[in-house]
Coordinates of C-alpha atoms in Angstrom, one line a residue:
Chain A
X1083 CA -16.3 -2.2 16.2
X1084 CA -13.0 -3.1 17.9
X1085 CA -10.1 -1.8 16.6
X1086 CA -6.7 -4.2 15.6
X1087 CA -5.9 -6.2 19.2
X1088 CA -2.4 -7.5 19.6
X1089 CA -1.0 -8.9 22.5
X1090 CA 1.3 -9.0 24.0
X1091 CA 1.9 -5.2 24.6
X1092 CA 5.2 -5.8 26.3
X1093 CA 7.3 -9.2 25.8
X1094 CA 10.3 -10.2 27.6
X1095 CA 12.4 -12.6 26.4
X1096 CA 16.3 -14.2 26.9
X1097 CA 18.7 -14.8 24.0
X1098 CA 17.8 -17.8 22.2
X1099 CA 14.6 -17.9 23.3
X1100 CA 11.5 -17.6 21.0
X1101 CA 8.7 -14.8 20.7
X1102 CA 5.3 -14.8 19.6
X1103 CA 3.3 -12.0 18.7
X1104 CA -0.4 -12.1 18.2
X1105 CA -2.6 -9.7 15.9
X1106 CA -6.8 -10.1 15.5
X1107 CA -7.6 -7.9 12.9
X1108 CA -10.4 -5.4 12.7
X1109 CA -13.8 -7.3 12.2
X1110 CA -14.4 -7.9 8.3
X1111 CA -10.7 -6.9 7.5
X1112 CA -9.1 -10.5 5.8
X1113 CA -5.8 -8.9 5.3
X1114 CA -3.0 -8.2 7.8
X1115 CA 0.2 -6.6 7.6
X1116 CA 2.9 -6.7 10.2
X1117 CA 5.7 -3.9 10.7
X1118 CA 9.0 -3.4 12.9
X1119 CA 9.9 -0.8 14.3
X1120 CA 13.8 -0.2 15.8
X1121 CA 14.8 3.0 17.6
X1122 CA 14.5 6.2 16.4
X1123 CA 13.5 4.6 12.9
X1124 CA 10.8 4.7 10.7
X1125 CA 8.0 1.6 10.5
X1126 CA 9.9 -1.4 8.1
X1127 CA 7.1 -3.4 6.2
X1128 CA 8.1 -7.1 7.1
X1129 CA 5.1 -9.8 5.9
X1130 CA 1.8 -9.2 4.0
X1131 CA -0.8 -12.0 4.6
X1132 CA -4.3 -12.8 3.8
X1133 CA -6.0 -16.0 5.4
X1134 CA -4.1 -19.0 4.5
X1135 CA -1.7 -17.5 2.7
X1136 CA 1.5 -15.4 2.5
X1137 CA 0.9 -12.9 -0.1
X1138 CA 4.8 -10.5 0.3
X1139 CA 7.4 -11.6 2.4
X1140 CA 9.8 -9.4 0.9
X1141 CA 10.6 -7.7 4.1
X1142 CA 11.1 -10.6 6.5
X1143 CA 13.9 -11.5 7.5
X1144 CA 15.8 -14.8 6.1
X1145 CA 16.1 -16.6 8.9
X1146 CA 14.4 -17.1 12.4
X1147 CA 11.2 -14.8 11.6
X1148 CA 7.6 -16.5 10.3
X1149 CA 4.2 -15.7 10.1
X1150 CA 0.9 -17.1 8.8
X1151 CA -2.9 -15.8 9.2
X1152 CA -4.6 -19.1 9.7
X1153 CA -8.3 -19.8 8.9
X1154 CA -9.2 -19.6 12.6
X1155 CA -7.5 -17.5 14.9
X1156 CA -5.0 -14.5 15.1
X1157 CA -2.5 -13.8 12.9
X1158 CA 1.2 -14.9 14.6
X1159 CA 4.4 -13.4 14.1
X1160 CA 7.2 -16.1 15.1
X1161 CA 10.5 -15.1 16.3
X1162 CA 13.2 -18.0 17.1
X1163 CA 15.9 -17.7 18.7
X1164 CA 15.9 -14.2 19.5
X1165 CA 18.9 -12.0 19.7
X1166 CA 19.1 -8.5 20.9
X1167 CA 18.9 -7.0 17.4
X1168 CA 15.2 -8.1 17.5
X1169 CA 14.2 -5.8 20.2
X1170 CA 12.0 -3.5 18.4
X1171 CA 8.5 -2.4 18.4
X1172 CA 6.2 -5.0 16.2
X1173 CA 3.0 -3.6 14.7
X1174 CA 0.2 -5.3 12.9
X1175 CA -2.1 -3.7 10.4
X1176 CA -5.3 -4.8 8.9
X1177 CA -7.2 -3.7 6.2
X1178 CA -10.2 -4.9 4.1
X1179 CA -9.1 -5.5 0.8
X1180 CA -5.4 -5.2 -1.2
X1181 CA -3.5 -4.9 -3.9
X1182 CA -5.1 -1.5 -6.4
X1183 CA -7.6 -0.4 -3.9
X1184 CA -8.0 2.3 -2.5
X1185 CA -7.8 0.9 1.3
X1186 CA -6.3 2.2 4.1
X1187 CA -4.5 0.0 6.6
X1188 CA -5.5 0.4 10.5
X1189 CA -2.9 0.0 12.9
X1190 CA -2.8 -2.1 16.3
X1191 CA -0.9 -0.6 19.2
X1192 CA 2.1 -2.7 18.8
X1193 CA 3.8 -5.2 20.5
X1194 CA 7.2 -4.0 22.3
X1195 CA 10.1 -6.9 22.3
X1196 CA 12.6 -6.3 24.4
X1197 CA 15.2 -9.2 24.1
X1198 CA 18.1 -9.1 27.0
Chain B
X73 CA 12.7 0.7 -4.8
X74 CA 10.3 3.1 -3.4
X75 CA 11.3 5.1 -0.4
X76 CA 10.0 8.2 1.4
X77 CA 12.2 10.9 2.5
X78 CA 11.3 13.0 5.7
X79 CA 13.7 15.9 5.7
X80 CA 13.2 17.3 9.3
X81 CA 14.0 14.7 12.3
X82 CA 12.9 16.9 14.8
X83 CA 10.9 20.1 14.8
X84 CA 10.3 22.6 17.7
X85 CA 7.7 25.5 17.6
X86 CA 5.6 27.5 19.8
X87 CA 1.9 27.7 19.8
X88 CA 0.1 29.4 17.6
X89 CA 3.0 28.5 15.2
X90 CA 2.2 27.5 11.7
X91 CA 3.5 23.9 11.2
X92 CA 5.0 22.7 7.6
X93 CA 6.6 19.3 7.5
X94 CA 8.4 18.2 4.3
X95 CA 7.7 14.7 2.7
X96 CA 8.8 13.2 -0.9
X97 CA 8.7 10.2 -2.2
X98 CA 10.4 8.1 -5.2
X99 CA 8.0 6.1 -7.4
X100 CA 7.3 6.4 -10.9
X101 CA 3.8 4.8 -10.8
X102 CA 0.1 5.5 -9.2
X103 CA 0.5 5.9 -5.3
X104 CA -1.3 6.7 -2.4
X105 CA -0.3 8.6 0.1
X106 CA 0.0 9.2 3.6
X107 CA -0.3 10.4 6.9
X108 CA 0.5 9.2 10.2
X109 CA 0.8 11.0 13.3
X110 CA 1.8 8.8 17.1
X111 CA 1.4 10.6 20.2
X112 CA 3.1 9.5 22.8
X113 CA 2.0 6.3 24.4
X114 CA -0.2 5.6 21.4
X115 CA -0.8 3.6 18.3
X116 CA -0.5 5.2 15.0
X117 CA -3.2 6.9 13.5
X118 CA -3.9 8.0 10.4
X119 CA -4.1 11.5 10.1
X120 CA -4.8 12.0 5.7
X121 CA -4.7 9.8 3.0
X122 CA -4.5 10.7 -0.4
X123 CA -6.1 8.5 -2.9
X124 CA -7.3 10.3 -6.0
X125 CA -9.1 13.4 -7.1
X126 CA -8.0 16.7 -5.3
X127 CA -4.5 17.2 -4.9
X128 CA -5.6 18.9 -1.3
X129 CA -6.2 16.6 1.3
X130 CA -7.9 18.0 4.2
X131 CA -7.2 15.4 7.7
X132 CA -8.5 15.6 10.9
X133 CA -6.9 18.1 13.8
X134 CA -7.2 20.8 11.2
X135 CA -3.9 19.4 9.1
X136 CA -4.1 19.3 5.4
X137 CA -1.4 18.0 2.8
X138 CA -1.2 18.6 -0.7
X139 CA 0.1 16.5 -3.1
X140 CA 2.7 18.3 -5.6
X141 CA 2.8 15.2 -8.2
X142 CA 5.9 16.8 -10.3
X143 CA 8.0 17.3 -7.3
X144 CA 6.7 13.8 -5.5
X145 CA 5.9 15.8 -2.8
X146 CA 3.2 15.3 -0.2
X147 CA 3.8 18.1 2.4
X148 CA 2.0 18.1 5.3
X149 CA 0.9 21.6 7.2
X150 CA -1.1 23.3 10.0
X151 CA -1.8 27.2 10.3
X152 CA -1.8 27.0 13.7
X153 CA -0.3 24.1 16.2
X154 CA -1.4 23.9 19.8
X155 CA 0.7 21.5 22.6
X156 CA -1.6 18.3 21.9
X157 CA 0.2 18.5 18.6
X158 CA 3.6 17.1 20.2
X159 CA 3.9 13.6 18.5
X160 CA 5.7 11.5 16.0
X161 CA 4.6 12.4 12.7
X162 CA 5.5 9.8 9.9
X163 CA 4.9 10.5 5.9
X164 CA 4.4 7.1 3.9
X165 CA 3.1 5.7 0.4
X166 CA 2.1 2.6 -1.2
X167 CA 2.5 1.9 -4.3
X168 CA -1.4 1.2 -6.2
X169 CA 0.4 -1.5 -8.6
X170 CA 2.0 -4.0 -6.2
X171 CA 1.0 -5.6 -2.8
X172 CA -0.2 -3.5 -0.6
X173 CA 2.7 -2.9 1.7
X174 CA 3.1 0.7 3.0
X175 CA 6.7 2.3 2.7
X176 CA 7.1 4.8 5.9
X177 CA 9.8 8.0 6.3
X178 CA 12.0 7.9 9.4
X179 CA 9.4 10.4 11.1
X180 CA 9.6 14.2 12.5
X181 CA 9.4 14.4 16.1
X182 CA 7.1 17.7 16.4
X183 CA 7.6 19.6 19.7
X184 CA 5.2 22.4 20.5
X185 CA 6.1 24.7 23.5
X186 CA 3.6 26.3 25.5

């Protein structure tokens, strides 16, 4: 059973330019998390989503960040316009059900942004 | 708001060395708890979790944490570290009542000398 995928591992990208981050969950997990990580800090939860839908987005940013988990495919995590602030670490997490139960969430090996 | 306080940000011991690493939490509810250990190069991985039941969680690697629910403290130890311990150690909780995001400390960079 292969573990959470994302790719890219390493992404390059210019101010103003836009970044997309990919994240398959584990097989038979339906929900996905995604994460940042900045320098020297602790993992920030950013977006919850199941398929279809956007369950917390408490922790995205306002402006410039999306995600969604469609039917078919990889969850994506959009980035527009990036600025240098967004170079972080981005990690996706899956898990097979939510909210009350008593589920672990399994971690991909991120995705490193570095904006220049 | 919950949050999760890691007290050390970097801890350096020799083998052989017994290992304690300080975690607490603020939450009033039903949580689960934590934790997550990154070696360098790698992904996290989950090292204990602690759902229900036994306040002493045993993890693989020989760590073990106990859960001290009056002083929301979720400590995590080792009687005796080796090198292959060096990592990034990270204490976290999620709250059972709300959506399912997980709140993560700052970490504690672990050094072992040889």
């Amino acid at each position: 059973n292969a573990g959470v995928m994302q790719n890219p591992r390493h992404l390059v990208r210019r101010r103003g330019q836009e970044a997309r981050l990919r994240c398959s969950p584990m097989k038979g997990h339906s929900h996905v998390y995604w994460y940042r990580q900045l320098p020297e800090e602790g993992l920030k939860f950013m977006v919850y989503l199941q398929k279809e839908n956007i369950i917390d987005e408490s922790g995205m940013p306002k402006e410039r960040f999306s995600a969604e988990f469609p039917k078919e495919g990889p969850s994506i995590l959009r980035i527009q316009q990036v600025v240098r602030g967004d170079s972080a670490a981005y990690f996706c997490a899956s898990s097979p059900g939510g909210t009350g139960g008593e589920y672990e969430q399994y971690f991909g090996p991120g995705t490193r942004l570095t904006v220049t | 708001a919950q949050s999760v306080s890691q007290h050390n940000h970097h801890v350096i011991l020799s083998e052989a060395a017994s290992l304690e690493l300080g975690c607490n939490y603020s939450y009033g509810g039903t949580v689960n708890l934590f934790w997550y250990v990154q070696y360098p190069g790698q992904h996290l991985q989950l090292l204990l979790k602690y759902f229900s039941g036994d306040p002493l969680v045993k993890g693989i690697k020989g760590f073990e944490a106990e859960f001290i629910k009056s002083k929301f403290s979720f400590n995590l130890r080792k009687p005796s570290v080796q090198w292959s311990d060096t990592a990034e150690y990270f204490c976290a909780v999620n709250a059972v009542s709300s959506a399912s995001k997980i709140i993560f400390g700052s970490g504690t960079r672990l050094s072992i000398r040889p």
